């Protein structure tokens, strides 16, 4: 008898208040079951127990799925509550950054970037973002900044706003097609 089968019989015997004992050496192991004075029938049968067990598992699964959906919605609907500094220049510190920003804003190093935050809503941060970007680029502190979603103690960045505009340096002007005329005297 396999170990799983023996375990099932022991648990079944425990439910019915029967005496059970494993016997014989390992390859041909078996279970001995005997009635006792305290033996009784359980309140529900195996079919009902299986049905109840499956319903409970289904409820737990639905509960976990619902909790995951709620968490995803919370993260998606949460407002941007910070500004993340993108591409900081070498040597920039939180102290240097804080010295250049208004006193109402706080700076924290978080997940390989600086996070600027304060007691502002998303609309106020959107209004502050161009000013902060101007300070960052004019003082040679960083290349860019973006709105971000962080948790309340500022230990995790959930999401960063995706910007679609390219910096001026990366925009390429179309190069006119130049006609190369080659002759038999051109050796290159």
mmCIF file of C-alpha atoms in Angstrom:
data_model
loop_
_atom_site.group_PDB
_atom_site.id
_atom_site.type_symbol
_atom_site.label_atom_id
_atom_site.label_comp_id
_atom_site.label_asym_id
_atom_site.label_seq_id
_atom_site.Cartn_x
_atom_site.Cartn_y
_atom_site.Cartn_z
ATOM 1 C CA UNK A 1 0.000 0.000 0.000
ATOM 2 C CA UNK A 2 1.320 3.435 -0.899
ATOM 3 C CA UNK A 3 2.053 6.074 1.728
ATOM 4 C CA UNK A 4 -0.758 8.355 0.529
ATOM 5 C CA UNK A 5 -3.274 5.497 0.715
ATOM 6 C CA UNK A 6 -2.135 4.613 4.246
ATOM 7 C CA UNK A 7 -2.444 8.240 5.312
ATOM 8 C CA UNK A 8 -6.010 8.385 3.934
ATOM 9 C CA UNK A 9 -6.997 5.223 5.841
ATOM 10 C CA UNK A 10 -5.463 6.570 9.088
ATOM 11 C CA UNK A 11 -7.382 9.866 8.708
ATOM 12 C CA UNK A 12 -10.590 7.993 7.883
ATOM 13 C CA UNK A 13 -10.110 5.762 10.930
ATOM 14 C CA UNK A 14 -9.548 8.849 13.083
ATOM 15 C CA UNK A 15 -12.825 10.345 11.816
ATOM 16 C CA UNK A 16 -14.738 7.156 12.683
ATOM 17 C CA UNK A 17 -12.851 6.801 16.012
ATOM 18 C CA UNK A 18 -11.358 3.482 14.894
ATOM 19 C CA UNK A 19 -8.028 2.066 15.955
ATOM 20 C CA UNK A 20 -5.513 2.019 13.052
ATOM 21 C CA UNK A 21 -1.954 0.771 12.886
ATOM 22 C CA UNK A 22 0.570 0.467 10.043
ATOM 23 C CA UNK A 23 2.125 -2.991 9.745
ATOM 24 C CA UNK A 24 4.709 -4.949 7.757
ATOM 25 C CA UNK A 25 8.028 -3.774 6.305
ATOM 26 C CA UNK A 26 8.140 -0.838 3.864
ATOM 27 C CA UNK A 27 7.689 -2.359 0.394
ATOM 28 C CA UNK A 28 4.519 -4.300 1.402
ATOM 29 C CA UNK A 29 3.231 -2.009 4.142
ATOM 30 C CA UNK A 30 -0.453 -2.235 5.161
ATOM 31 C CA UNK A 31 -2.862 -0.736 7.706
ATOM 32 C CA UNK A 32 -4.690 -2.684 10.420
ATOM 33 C CA UNK A 33 -8.081 -1.188 11.445
ATOM 34 C CA UNK A 34 -10.195 -2.292 14.445
ATOM 35 C CA UNK A 35 -13.447 -1.149 16.073
ATOM 36 C CA UNK A 36 -13.323 0.424 19.524
ATOM 37 C CA UNK A 37 -15.973 1.165 22.121
ATOM 38 C CA UNK A 38 -15.829 4.855 21.128
ATOM 39 C CA UNK A 39 -16.232 4.134 17.377
ATOM 40 C CA UNK A 40 -19.107 6.032 15.722
ATOM 41 C CA UNK A 41 -20.410 7.183 12.378
ATOM 42 C CA UNK A 42 -19.507 10.764 11.415
ATOM 43 C CA UNK A 43 -22.226 13.396 11.032
ATOM 44 C CA UNK A 44 -21.663 13.634 7.262
ATOM 45 C CA UNK A 45 -20.666 10.982 4.745
ATOM 46 C CA UNK A 46 -17.731 10.988 2.338
ATOM 47 C CA UNK A 47 -19.777 12.349 -0.578
ATOM 48 C CA UNK A 48 -21.042 15.269 1.478
ATOM 49 C CA UNK A 49 -17.574 15.910 2.917
ATOM 50 C CA UNK A 50 -16.060 15.957 -0.575
ATOM 51 C CA UNK A 51 -18.788 18.319 -1.786
ATOM 52 C CA UNK A 52 -18.265 20.677 1.180
ATOM 53 C CA UNK A 53 -14.492 20.547 0.746
ATOM 54 C CA UNK A 54 -14.724 21.436 -2.953
ATOM 55 C CA UNK A 55 -17.116 24.316 -2.214
ATOM 56 C CA UNK A 56 -14.763 25.669 0.453
ATOM 57 C CA UNK A 57 -11.784 25.465 -1.925
ATOM 58 C CA UNK A 58 -13.791 27.247 -4.633
ATOM 59 C CA UNK A 59 -14.783 30.017 -2.189
ATOM 60 C CA UNK A 60 -11.152 30.448 -1.106
ATOM 61 C CA UNK A 61 -9.998 30.601 -4.731
ATOM 62 C CA UNK A 62 -12.630 33.235 -5.568
ATOM 63 C CA UNK A 63 -11.683 35.200 -2.464
ATOM 64 C CA UNK A 64 -7.985 35.210 -3.476
ATOM 65 C CA UNK A 65 -8.861 36.233 -7.057
ATOM 66 C CA UNK A 66 -11.082 39.040 -5.784
ATOM 67 C CA UNK A 67 -8.329 40.293 -3.468
ATOM 68 C CA UNK A 68 -5.875 40.324 -6.393
ATOM 69 C CA UNK A 69 -8.345 42.212 -8.585
ATOM 70 C CA UNK A 70 -8.950 44.787 -5.857
ATOM 71 C CA UNK A 71 -5.208 45.280 -5.373
ATOM 72 C CA UNK A 72 -4.661 45.698 -9.133
ATOM 73 C CA UNK A 73 -7.499 48.224 -9.362
ATOM 74 C CA UNK A 74 -6.166 50.112 -6.354
ATOM 75 C CA UNK A 75 -2.734 50.367 -7.927
ATOM 76 C CA UNK A 76 -4.143 51.368 -11.327
ATOM 77 C CA UNK A 77 -6.529 53.977 -9.955
ATOM 78 C CA UNK A 78 -4.109 55.425 -7.424
ATOM 79 C CA UNK A 79 -3.007 58.950 -8.159
ATOM 80 C CA UNK A 80 0.555 59.866 -8.948
ATOM 81 C CA UNK A 81 1.941 61.062 -5.625
ATOM 82 C CA UNK A 82 5.614 61.701 -6.367
ATOM 83 C CA UNK A 83 8.053 62.739 -9.059
ATOM 84 C CA UNK A 84 10.853 60.365 -9.961
ATOM 85 C CA UNK A 85 14.142 61.813 -11.234
ATOM 86 C CA UNK A 86 15.199 60.063 -14.437
ATOM 87 C CA UNK A 87 18.813 59.736 -15.574
ATOM 88 C CA UNK A 88 20.563 61.622 -12.735
ATOM 89 C CA UNK A 89 24.063 62.863 -13.491
ATOM 90 C CA UNK A 90 27.071 61.378 -11.724
ATOM 91 C CA UNK A 91 27.697 62.888 -8.306
ATOM 92 C CA UNK A 92 24.171 64.083 -7.641
ATOM 93 C CA UNK A 93 23.123 63.578 -4.017
ATOM 94 C CA UNK A 94 19.843 63.971 -2.185
ATOM 95 C CA UNK A 95 21.295 66.984 -0.345
ATOM 96 C CA UNK A 96 22.230 68.768 -3.599
ATOM 97 C CA UNK A 97 18.820 68.047 -5.049
ATOM 98 C CA UNK A 98 16.961 69.176 -1.906
ATOM 99 C CA UNK A 99 18.963 72.427 -1.841
ATOM 100 C CA UNK A 100 17.769 73.311 -5.366
ATOM 101 C CA UNK A 101 14.085 72.517 -4.745
ATOM 102 C CA UNK A 102 11.453 74.435 -2.731
ATOM 103 C CA UNK A 103 11.292 73.591 0.984
ATOM 104 C CA UNK A 104 7.826 72.029 0.673
ATOM 105 C CA UNK A 105 9.317 69.154 -1.321
ATOM 106 C CA UNK A 106 11.207 66.227 0.179
ATOM 107 C CA UNK A 107 13.780 64.031 -1.567
ATOM 108 C CA UNK A 108 14.460 60.350 -0.983
ATOM 109 C CA UNK A 109 16.694 57.777 -2.706
ATOM 110 C CA UNK A 110 14.470 54.886 -3.713
ATOM 111 C CA UNK A 111 15.034 51.939 -6.048
ATOM 112 C CA UNK A 112 18.010 53.355 -8.009
ATOM 113 C CA UNK A 113 16.517 56.816 -8.423
ATOM 114 C CA UNK A 114 15.553 59.897 -6.478
ATOM 115 C CA UNK A 115 11.911 60.487 -5.571
ATOM 116 C CA UNK A 116 10.595 63.993 -4.941
ATOM 117 C CA UNK A 117 7.399 64.166 -2.915
ATOM 118 C CA UNK A 118 5.312 66.410 -0.703
ATOM 119 C CA UNK A 119 1.750 66.938 0.475
ATOM 120 C CA UNK A 120 0.407 67.533 -3.022
ATOM 121 C CA UNK A 121 -2.257 65.963 -5.200
ATOM 122 C CA UNK A 122 -1.652 64.684 -8.714
ATOM 123 C CA UNK A 123 -2.808 67.922 -10.353
ATOM 124 C CA UNK A 124 -0.404 69.980 -8.233
ATOM 125 C CA UNK A 125 2.464 67.608 -9.030
ATOM 126 C CA UNK A 126 1.640 67.860 -12.743
ATOM 127 C CA UNK A 127 1.886 71.650 -12.442
ATOM 128 C CA UNK A 128 5.199 71.402 -10.544
ATOM 129 C CA UNK A 129 6.776 68.876 -12.906
ATOM 130 C CA UNK A 130 7.865 71.353 -15.646
ATOM 131 C CA UNK A 131 9.414 73.642 -13.027
ATOM 132 C CA UNK A 132 11.277 70.742 -11.422
ATOM 133 C CA UNK A 133 12.435 69.519 -14.830
ATOM 134 C CA UNK A 134 13.742 73.006 -15.616
ATOM 135 C CA UNK A 135 15.706 73.074 -12.335
ATOM 136 C CA UNK A 136 17.106 69.579 -12.959
ATOM 137 C CA UNK A 137 18.288 70.332 -16.478
ATOM 138 C CA UNK A 138 19.521 73.900 -15.890
ATOM 139 C CA UNK A 139 21.559 72.920 -12.808
ATOM 140 C CA UNK A 140 22.890 69.775 -14.556
ATOM 141 C CA UNK A 141 21.409 67.441 -11.976
ATOM 142 C CA UNK A 142 19.439 65.090 -14.234
ATOM 143 C CA UNK A 143 18.077 64.633 -17.737
ATOM 144 C CA UNK A 144 14.370 64.254 -17.008
ATOM 145 C CA UNK A 145 11.663 63.586 -14.431
ATOM 146 C CA UNK A 146 8.288 61.841 -14.478
ATOM 147 C CA UNK A 147 5.264 61.404 -12.250
ATOM 148 C CA UNK A 148 5.283 58.213 -10.170
ATOM 149 C CA UNK A 149 3.039 56.204 -7.873
ATOM 150 C CA UNK A 150 4.648 55.243 -4.564
ATOM 151 C CA UNK A 151 3.400 53.677 -1.375
ATOM 152 C CA UNK A 152 2.779 55.891 1.662
ATOM 153 C CA UNK A 153 6.101 55.284 3.486
ATOM 154 C CA UNK A 154 7.932 55.842 0.159
ATOM 155 C CA UNK A 155 9.584 52.429 0.056
ATOM 156 C CA UNK A 156 8.299 51.186 -3.314
ATOM 157 C CA UNK A 157 7.608 52.714 -6.727
ATOM 158 C CA UNK A 158 4.497 51.112 -8.249
ATOM 159 C CA UNK A 159 4.317 52.891 -11.571
ATOM 160 C CA UNK A 160 6.024 55.657 -13.539
ATOM 161 C CA UNK A 161 4.239 57.879 -16.033
ATOM 162 C CA UNK A 162 5.219 57.066 -19.598
ATOM 163 C CA UNK A 163 6.154 60.103 -21.639
ATOM 164 C CA UNK A 164 5.760 59.886 -25.391
ATOM 165 C CA UNK A 165 7.707 62.965 -26.419
ATOM 166 C CA UNK A 166 11.360 62.470 -27.250
ATOM 167 C CA UNK A 167 14.054 64.819 -25.945
ATOM 168 C CA UNK A 168 15.286 67.375 -28.485
ATOM 169 C CA UNK A 169 18.676 65.630 -28.754
ATOM 170 C CA UNK A 170 17.098 62.394 -29.974
ATOM 171 C CA UNK A 171 14.914 63.963 -32.654
ATOM 172 C CA UNK A 172 16.660 63.476 -35.966
ATOM 173 C CA UNK A 173 16.270 65.739 -38.925
ATOM 174 C CA UNK A 174 15.719 63.889 -42.182
ATOM 175 C CA UNK A 175 18.935 63.688 -44.170
ATOM 176 C CA UNK A 176 18.520 64.591 -47.829
ATOM 177 C CA UNK A 177 19.496 61.868 -50.272
ATOM 178 C CA UNK A 178 22.824 62.707 -51.828
ATOM 179 C CA UNK A 179 23.589 61.388 -55.246
ATOM 180 C CA UNK A 180 27.018 59.846 -55.432
ATOM 181 C CA UNK A 181 28.479 59.829 -58.857
ATOM 182 C CA UNK A 182 31.206 57.334 -59.341
ATOM 183 C CA UNK A 183 33.532 57.080 -62.259
ATOM 184 C CA UNK A 184 35.978 54.472 -63.385
ATOM 185 C CA UNK A 185 38.739 56.533 -61.751
ATOM 186 C CA UNK A 186 37.256 56.109 -58.257
ATOM 187 C CA UNK A 187 39.198 53.365 -56.536
ATOM 188 C CA UNK A 188 37.396 53.531 -53.228
#
